[in-house]
XYZ file of C-alpha atoms in Angstrom:
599
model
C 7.574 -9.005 -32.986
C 10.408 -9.235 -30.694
C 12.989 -11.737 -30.418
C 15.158 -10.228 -27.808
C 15.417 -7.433 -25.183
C 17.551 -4.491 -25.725
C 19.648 -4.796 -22.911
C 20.094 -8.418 -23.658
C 22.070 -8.014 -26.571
C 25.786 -8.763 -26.317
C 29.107 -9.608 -28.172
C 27.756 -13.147 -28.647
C 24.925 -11.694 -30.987
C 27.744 -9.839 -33.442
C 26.632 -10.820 -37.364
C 23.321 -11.848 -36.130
C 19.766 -10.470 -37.008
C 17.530 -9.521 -33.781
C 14.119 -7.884 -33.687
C 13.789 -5.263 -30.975
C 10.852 -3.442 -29.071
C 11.118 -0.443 -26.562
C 11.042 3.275 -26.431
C 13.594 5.728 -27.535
C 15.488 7.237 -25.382
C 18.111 9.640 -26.427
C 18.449 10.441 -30.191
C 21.522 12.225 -31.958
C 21.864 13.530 -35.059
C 24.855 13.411 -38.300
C 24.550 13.800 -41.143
C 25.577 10.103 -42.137
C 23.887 8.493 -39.452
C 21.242 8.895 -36.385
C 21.972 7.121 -33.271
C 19.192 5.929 -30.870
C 19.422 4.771 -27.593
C 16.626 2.301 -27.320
C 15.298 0.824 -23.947
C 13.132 -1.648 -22.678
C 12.568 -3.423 -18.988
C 16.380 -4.689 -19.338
C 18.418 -1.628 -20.037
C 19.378 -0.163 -23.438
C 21.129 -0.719 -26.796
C 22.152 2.280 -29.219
C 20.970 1.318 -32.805
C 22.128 3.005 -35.193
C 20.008 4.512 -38.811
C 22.367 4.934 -41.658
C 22.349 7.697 -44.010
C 22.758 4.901 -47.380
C 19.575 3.341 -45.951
C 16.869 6.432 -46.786
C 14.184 4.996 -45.820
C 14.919 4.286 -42.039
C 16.659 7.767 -41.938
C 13.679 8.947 -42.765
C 11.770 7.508 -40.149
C 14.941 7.653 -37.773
C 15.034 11.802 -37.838
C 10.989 11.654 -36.827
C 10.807 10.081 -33.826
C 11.279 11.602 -30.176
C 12.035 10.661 -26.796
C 9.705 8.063 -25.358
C 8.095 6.536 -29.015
C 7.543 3.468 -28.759
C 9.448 1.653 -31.353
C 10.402 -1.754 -33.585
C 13.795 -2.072 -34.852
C 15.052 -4.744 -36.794
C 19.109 -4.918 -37.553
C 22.353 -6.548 -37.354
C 24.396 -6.627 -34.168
C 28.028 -5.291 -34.881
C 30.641 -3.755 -32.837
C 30.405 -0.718 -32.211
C 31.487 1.859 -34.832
C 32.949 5.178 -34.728
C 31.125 8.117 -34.215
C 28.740 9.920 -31.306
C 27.876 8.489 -28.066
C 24.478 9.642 -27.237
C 23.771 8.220 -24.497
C 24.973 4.983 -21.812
C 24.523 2.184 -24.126
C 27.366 3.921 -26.356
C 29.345 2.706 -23.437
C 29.082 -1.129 -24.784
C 30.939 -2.971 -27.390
C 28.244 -3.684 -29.637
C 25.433 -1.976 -31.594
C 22.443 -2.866 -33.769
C 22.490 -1.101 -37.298
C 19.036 -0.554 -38.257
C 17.301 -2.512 -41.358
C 13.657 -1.623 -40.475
C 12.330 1.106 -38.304
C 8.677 1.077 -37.104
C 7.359 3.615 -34.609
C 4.325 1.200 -32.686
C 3.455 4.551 -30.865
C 4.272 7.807 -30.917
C 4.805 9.643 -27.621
C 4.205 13.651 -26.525
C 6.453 15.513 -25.033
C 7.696 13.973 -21.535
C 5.949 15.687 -18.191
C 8.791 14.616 -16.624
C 12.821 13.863 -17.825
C 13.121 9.939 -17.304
C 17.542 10.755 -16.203
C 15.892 13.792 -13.294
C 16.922 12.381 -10.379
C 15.808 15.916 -8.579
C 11.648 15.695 -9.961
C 9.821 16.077 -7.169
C 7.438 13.430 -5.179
C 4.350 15.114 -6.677
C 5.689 15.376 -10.188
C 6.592 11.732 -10.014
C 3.681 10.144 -8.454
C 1.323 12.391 -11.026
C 3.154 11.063 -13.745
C 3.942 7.502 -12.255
C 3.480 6.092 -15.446
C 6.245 7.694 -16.320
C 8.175 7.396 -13.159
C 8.250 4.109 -13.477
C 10.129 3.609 -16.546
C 12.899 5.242 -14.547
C 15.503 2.276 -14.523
C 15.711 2.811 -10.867
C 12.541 1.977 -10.475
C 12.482 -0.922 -12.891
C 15.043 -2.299 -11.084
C 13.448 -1.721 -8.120
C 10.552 -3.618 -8.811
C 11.705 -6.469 -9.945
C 14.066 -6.967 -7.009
C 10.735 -7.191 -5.166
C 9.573 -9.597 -7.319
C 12.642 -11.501 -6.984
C 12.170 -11.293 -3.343
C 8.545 -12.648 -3.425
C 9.659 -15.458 -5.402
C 12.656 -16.219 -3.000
C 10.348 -16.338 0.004
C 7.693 -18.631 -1.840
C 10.213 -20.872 -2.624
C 11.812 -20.911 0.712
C 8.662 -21.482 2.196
C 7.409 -24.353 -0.025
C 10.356 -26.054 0.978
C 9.166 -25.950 4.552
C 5.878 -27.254 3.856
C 3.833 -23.808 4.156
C 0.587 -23.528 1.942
C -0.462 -20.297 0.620
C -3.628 -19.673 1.517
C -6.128 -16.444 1.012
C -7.866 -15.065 3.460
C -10.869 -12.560 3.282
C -10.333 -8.953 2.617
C -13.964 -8.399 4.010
C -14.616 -9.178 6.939
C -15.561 -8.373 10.714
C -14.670 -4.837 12.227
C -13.097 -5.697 15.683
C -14.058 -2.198 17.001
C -10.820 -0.347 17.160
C -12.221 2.847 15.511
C -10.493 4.634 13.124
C -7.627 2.417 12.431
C -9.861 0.469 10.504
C -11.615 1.172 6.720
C -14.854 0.097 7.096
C -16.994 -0.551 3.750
C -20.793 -0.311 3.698
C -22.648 -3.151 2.803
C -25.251 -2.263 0.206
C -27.830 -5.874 0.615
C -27.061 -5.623 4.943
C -28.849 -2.171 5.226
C -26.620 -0.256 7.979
C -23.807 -2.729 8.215
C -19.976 -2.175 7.715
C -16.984 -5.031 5.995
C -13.946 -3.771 7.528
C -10.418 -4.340 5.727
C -7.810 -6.114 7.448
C -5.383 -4.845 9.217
C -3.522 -7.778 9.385
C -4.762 -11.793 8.381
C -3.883 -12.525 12.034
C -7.174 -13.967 13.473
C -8.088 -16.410 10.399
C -4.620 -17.409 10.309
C -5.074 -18.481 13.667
C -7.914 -20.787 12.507
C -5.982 -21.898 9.869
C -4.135 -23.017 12.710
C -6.717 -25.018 14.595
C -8.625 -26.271 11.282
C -4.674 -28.452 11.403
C -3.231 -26.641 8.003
C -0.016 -26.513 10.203
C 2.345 -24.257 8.133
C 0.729 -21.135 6.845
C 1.766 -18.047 4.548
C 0.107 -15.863 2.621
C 1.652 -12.175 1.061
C -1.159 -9.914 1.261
C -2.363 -6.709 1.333
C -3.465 -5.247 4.546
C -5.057 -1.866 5.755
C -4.409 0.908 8.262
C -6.630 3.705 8.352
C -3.932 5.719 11.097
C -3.053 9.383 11.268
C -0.624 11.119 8.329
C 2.989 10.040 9.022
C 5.943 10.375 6.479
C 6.497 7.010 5.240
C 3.347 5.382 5.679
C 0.474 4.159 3.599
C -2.883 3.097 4.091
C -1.900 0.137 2.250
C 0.489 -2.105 2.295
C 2.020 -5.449 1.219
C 2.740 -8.024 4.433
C 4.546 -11.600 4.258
C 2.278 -13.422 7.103
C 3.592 -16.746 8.260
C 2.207 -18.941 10.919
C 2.832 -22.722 11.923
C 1.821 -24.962 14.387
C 3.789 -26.935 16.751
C 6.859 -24.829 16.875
C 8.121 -22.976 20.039
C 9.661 -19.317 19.776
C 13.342 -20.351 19.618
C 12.111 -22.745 16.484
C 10.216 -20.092 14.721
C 13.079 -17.243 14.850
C 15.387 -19.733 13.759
C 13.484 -20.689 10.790
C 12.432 -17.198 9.720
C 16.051 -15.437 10.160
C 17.510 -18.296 7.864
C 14.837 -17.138 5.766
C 16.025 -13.812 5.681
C 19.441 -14.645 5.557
C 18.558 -16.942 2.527
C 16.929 -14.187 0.554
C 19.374 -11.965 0.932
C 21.728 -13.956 -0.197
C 19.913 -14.889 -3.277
C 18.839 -11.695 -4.521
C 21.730 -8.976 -3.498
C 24.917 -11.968 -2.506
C 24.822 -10.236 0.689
C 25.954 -12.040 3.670
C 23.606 -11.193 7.206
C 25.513 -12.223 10.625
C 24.824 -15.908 11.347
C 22.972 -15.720 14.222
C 21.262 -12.530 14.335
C 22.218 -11.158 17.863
C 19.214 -11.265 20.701
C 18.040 -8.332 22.944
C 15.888 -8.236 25.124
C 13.440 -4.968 25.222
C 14.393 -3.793 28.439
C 17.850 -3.802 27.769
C 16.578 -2.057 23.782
C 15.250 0.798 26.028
C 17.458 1.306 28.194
C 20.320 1.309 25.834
C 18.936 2.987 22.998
C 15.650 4.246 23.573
C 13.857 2.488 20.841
C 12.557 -1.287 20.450
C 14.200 -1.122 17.009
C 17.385 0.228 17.642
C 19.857 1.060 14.851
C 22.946 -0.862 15.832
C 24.921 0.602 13.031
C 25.296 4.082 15.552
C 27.513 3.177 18.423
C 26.088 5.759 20.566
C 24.285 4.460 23.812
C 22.429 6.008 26.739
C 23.997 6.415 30.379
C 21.503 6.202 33.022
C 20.986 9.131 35.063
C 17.883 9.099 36.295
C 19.167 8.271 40.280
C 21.733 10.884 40.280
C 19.526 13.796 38.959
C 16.919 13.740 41.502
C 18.170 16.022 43.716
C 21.524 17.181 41.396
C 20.560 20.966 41.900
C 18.871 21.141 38.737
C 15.047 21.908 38.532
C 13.680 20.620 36.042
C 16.238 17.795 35.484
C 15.410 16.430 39.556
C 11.425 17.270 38.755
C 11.743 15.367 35.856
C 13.917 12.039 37.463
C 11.670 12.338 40.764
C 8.302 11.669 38.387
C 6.374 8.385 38.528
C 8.008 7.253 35.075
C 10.540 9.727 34.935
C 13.353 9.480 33.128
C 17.149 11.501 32.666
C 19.437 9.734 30.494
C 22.935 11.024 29.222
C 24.536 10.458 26.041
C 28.328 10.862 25.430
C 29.551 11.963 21.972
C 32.949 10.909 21.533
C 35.227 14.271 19.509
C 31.583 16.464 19.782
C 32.860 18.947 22.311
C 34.205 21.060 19.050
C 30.767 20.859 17.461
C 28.784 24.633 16.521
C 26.454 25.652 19.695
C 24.397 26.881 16.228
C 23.980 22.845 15.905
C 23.599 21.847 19.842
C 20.961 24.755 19.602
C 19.106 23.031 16.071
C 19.188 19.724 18.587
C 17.475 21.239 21.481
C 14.733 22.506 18.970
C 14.377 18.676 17.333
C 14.052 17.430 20.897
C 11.702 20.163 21.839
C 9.483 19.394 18.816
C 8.909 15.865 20.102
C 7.138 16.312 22.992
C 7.989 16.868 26.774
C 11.504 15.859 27.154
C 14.302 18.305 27.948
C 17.730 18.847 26.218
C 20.947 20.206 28.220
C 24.894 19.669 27.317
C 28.135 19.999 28.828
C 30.987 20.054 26.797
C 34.679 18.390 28.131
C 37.452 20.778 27.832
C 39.215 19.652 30.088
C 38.512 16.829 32.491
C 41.667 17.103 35.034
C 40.559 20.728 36.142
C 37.083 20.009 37.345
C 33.897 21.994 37.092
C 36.422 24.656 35.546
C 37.407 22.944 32.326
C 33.471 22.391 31.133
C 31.739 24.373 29.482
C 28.123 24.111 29.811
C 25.403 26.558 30.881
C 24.378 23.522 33.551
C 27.649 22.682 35.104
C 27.605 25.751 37.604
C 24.098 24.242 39.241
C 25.665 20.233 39.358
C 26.422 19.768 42.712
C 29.901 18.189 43.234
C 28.814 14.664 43.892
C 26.102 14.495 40.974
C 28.761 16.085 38.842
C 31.343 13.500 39.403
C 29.036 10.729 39.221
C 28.095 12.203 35.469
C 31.161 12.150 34.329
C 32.424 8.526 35.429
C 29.416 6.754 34.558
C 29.472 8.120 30.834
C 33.514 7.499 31.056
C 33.769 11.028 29.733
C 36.560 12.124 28.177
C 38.793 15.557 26.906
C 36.778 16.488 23.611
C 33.474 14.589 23.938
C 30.268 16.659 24.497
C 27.449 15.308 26.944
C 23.891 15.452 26.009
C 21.107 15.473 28.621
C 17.364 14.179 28.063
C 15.040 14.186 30.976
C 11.471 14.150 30.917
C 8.541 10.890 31.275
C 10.220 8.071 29.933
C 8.649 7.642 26.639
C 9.223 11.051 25.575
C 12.634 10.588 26.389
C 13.153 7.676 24.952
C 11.817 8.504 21.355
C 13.644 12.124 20.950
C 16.940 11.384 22.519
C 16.393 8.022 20.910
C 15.795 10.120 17.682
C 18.597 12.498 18.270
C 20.915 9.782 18.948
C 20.560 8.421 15.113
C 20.739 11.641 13.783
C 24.316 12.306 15.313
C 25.261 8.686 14.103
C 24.107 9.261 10.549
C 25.405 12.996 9.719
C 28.537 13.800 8.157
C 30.155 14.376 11.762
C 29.113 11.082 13.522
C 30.224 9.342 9.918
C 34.146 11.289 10.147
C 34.320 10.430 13.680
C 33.635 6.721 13.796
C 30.771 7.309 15.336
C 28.764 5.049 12.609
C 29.447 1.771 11.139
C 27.636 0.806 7.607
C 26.719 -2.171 7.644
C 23.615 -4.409 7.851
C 22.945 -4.983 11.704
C 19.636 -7.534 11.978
C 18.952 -7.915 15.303
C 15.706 -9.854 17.279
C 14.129 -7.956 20.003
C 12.895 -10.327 22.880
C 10.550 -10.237 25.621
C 8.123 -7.173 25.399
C 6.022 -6.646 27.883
C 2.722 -7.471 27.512
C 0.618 -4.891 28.195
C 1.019 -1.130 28.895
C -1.047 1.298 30.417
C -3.207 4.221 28.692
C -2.819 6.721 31.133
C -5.296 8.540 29.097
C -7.307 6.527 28.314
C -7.258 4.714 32.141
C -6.726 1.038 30.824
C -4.366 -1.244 30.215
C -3.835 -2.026 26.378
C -1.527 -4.670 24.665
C 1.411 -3.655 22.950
C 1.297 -6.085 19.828
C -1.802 -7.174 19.963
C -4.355 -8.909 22.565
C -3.664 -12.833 21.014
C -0.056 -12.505 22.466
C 0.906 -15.075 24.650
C 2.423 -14.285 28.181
C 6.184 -16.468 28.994
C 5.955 -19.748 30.785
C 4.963 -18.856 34.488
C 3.058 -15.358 33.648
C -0.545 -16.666 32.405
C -1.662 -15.912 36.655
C -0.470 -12.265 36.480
C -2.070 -11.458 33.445
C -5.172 -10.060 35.614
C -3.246 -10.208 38.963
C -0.188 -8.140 37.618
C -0.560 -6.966 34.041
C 2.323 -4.589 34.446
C 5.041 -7.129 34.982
C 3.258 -9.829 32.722
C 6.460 -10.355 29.711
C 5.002 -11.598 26.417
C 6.026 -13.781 24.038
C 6.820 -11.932 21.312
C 9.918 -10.777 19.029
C 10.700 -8.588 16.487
C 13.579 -8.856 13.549
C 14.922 -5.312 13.464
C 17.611 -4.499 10.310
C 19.167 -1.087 10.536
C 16.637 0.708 13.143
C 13.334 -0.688 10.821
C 11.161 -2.886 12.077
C 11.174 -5.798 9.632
C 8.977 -8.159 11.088
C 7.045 -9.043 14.481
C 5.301 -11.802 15.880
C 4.707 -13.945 18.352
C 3.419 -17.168 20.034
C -0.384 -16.816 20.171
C -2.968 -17.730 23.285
C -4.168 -21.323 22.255
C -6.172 -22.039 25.568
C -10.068 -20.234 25.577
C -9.669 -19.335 29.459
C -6.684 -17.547 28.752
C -7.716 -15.346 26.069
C -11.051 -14.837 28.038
C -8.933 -13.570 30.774
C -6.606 -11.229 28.533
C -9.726 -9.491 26.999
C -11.018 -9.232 30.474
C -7.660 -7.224 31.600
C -8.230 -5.087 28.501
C -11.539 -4.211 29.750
C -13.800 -6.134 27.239
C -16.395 -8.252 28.979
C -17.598 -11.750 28.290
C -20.172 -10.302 25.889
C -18.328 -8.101 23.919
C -15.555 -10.510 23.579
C -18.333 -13.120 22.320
C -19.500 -10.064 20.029
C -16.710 -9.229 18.855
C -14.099 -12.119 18.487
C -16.961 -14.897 19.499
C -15.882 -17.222 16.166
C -12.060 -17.370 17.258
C -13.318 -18.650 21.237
C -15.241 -20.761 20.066
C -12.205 -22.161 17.672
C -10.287 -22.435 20.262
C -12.780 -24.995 22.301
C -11.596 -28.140 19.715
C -8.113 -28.735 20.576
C -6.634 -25.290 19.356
C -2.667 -26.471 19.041
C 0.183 -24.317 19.995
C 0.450 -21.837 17.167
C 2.476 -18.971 16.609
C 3.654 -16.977 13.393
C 5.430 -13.940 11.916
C 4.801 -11.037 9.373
C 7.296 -9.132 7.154
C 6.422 -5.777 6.008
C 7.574 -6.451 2.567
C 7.649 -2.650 1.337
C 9.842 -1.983 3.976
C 11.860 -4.660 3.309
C 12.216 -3.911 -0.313
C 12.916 -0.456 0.826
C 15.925 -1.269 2.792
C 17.718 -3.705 0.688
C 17.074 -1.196 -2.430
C 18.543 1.514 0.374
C 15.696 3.661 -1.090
C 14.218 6.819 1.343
C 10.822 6.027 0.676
C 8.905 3.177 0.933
C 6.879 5.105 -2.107
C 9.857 3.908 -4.284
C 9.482 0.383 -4.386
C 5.233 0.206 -5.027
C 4.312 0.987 -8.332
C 1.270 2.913 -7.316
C 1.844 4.273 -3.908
C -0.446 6.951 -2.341
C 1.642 10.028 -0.973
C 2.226 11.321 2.885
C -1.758 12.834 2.840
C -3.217 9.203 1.490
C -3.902 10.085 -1.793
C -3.553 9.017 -5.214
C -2.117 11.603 -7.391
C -2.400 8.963 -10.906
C -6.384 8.563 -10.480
C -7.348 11.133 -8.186
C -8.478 8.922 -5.173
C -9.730 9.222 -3.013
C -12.848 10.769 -4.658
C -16.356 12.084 -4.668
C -19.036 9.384 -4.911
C -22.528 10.398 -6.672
C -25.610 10.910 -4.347
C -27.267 7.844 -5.868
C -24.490 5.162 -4.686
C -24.348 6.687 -1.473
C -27.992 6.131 -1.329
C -27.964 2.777 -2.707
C -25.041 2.034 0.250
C -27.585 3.110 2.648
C -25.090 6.260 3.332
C -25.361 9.915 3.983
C -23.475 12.819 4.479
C -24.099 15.944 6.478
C -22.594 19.079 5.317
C -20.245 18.926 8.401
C -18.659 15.260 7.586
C -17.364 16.718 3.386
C -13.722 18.025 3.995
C -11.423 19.115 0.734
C -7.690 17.987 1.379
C -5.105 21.110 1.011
């Protein structure tokens, strides 16, 4: 039927027959000829239908955008005349012999060139929206990506293995999809969130050198650019130590990006550790790109003669950081005030500013409605430490240390990436990778009143920590890194607990017993018993990847059927109502109270 793609067809094909399938794009009308655009998965070619040839003219003036077409011609150079549409650009074009319409279409629900459709149009009408040759091409770069990392890894020795999609719920509530088991009356499957305890077996049962890309589940609240689904590259190996595995997994990266996009990444990726990512930046995934860094305050402002500020740096995780914005002091108080309100909405932490008129005249050349209340000393130590300087505005966060961290963190990218940090130097576009080092290994829940682990509870502790981990859990550093790319996460892992005693003793700190940890995670203890090796792995999150190296600003644009920001599934209406009987036959039922109807 077809012997070669449209946008396959060059200057080398001129005098030569070719049989072509796709759909019509853009059609224009003479009266001695009609010119199609025609396009298929690699881009388009305009055929054209004579006016000596009635029969294909005939058929030629029928057909609309989106039919679904055969044409058979000769390739020629391209004649004079009209220029419907981008492949007019080319050299060459296919006059038309035969026409056959395969399928005829109605009209559009949405224009395949509207860059401006909106999310719900497009995910509706994702069929559609993915004919979009943005979105082709999106696609298959993450196809191209797959197969770059499968071959990468094959080299290496890693064996792709599956693991189950049903399996144990580990009892961490809601973050889990739990499916009912219809021939285990009142029993619950839960989907993975991540392969990471049977990869760990994999481990022990001596496969060595592990991958698998997988789907994996999160049942978590509604967030932006999130989905209850998603695709994950999960690596593990045996015998390794943490320098060996980041090595091996940023030449990956490296590798595949220079494969698929001839980009170049820095050779090494620079190292940070997370104190120093906090402290700096506010954020374990700091975008390097924004040369904007925090000045520490906190030991000046407790007791500078501000309130709130000294409440705020005399609290038991307090925190007052500054951040100096080089050329901001000129910037519209109507935009200082739309930052105070983004740092308000994100939680407890505090927003003040002091802009430098004038440095040489003191108190009197800022302006700022906090300078008056500085007292001389605190006031002089602000403006050496942030090596402030005539134009520059200073920004003030105080609050607890988390809050801080995440909206001045926040507010410090927006600055880098608007139109004034990108005039002002104040940005720098380019890919910054970077591997985040040395997390700690637990954290406390104040509300909750327990220590919980920030990756996850199989995290090793560093050489020298394994006695604190009940002792001290506070100052206990794990062994753990993440590859960060442009302020996204891109990947974390780490080097897992290998030894039964000491994962006994990290549930214990985490406040599950000896018999809930057998209940619970009982198979992967007893694994451990028979000469469990020193393991330790990585995972990509390969829409996010995808997402980045496409530079797209949704994750939703590189999966072909994503859900949207509420979790559902605009193409087939999922989730949906299930009959009475299935429920019944799942051993499952609803009260009134439990049915909700999304907005």
């Amino acid at each position: 039927m077809r012997t070669h793609y449209c946008g396959l067809v060059t200057e080398a094909l001129v005098g030569r027959t070719v049989s072509l399938c796709g759909w019509v794009q853009v059609r224009q009308d003479d009266a001695d000829a009609i010119r199609i655009d025609l396009r298929d998965r690699e881009g388009s070619v305009q055929v054209v239908c004579l006016a000596t040839q009635p029969a294909v003219f005939t058929v030629a003036s029928e057909v609309g955008e989106e039919y679904c077409v055969r044409v058979q011609g000769i390739v020629t150079d391209r004649l004079p005349g009209g220029t419907p549409g981008e492949a007019a650009s080319r050299n060459i074009e296919v006059v038309c012999q035969a026409l056959q319409v395969l399928n005829a279409s109605v009209a559009a629900a949405i224009a395949l060139d509207d860059g401006h459709a909106s999310e719900t149009t497009r995910l509706t009408h994702r069929v559609l929206d993915l004919r979009r040759p943005r979105m082709q091409d999106n696609l298959r770069l993450r196809h191209r990506v797959t197969m770059a990392m499968r071959t990468y890894l094959d080299k290496l020795g890693f064996i792709d293995i599956e693991t189950p999609i049903l399996t144990q719920p580990t009892g961490e509530g809601a973050r889990e999809y739990l499916v009912p088991s219809r021939v285990n009356a009142g029993r619950f499957f839960a989907m993975p969130q991540s392969p990471q305890l049977f990869k760990q077996l994999l481990m022990v049962a001596g496969f060595d050198r592990y991958y698998q890309i997988t789907k994996c589940f999160r049942d978590e609240d509604l967030r932006a650019d999130c989905q209850p689904e998603f695709t994950q590259v999960d690596c593990e190996t045996s015998f390794l130590d943490e320098q060996e595995i980041r090595d091996l997994f940023e030449d990956m990266i490296r590798t595949i990006f220079k494969d698929t996009l001839d980009i170049d990444l820095p050779a090494p990726f620079p190292v940070m550790d997370f104190a120093e990512a906090m402290g700096k930046y506010g954020s374990d995934k700091p975008d390097l790109r924004v040369k904007l860094v925090f000045t520490e305050l906190t030991d000046t402002m407790t007791d500078a003669g501000l309130p709130g500020f000294s409440a705020a740096a005399s609290l038991p995780g307090g925190r007052v950081v500054g951040l100096r914005v080089p050329g901001g002091a000129g910037i519209a108080q109507a935009e200082i005030d739309a930052w105070e309100r983004f740092v308000a909405r994100q939680g407890t932490a505090h927003l003040a500013w002091i802009r430098i008129i004038d440095k040489a005249r003191g108190r009197g050349g800022l302006q700022s409605p906090i300078a008056g209340d500085l007292d001389d000393d605190a006031l002089a130590t602000i403006l050496e430490r942030t090596d402030a300087r005539n134009g520059d505005l200073l920004l003030f966060g105080a609050g607890k240390a988390k809050a801080v961290n995440f909206a001045i963190g926040d507010l410090r990218v927006m600055i880098g990436h608007s139109e004034f940090g990108k005039a002002n130097g104040l940005f720098d576009d380019r890919w910054a990778p970077l591997w985040v080092i040395d997390f700690p290994l637990f954290e406390y829940d104040e509300d909750g009143g327990r220590w919980t682990a920030v990756h996850h509870p199989f995290t090793a502790p560093i050489d020298g920590h394994e006695n604190m981990v009940e002792t001290d859990p506070g100052a206990c550093i794990a062994k753990a890194y993440d590859m960060v790319l442009n302020g996204w996460e891109l990947g974390g892992g780490s080097i897992r607990i290998h030894r039964q005693e000491l994962q006994s003793r990290v549930f214990r700190t985490l406040g599950i017993d000896a018999e809930e940890a057998q209940l619970r995670f009982g198979f992967l203890l007893d694994a451990l018993q028979y000469g469990a090796p020193p393991h330790g792995g990585l995972a990509f999150g390969l829409d996010r990847m995808i997402a980045l190296m496409t530079k797209s600003d949704s994750i939703r644009d590189v999966i072909a059927f994503p859900k949207t920001q509420q979790f559902q599934d605009l193409l087939t209406h999922a989730p949906a109502e299930v009959d009475t009987e299935l429920l019944e036959a799942l051993h499952v039922r609803l009260s009134p109270g439990d049915i909700t109807v999304a907005d």
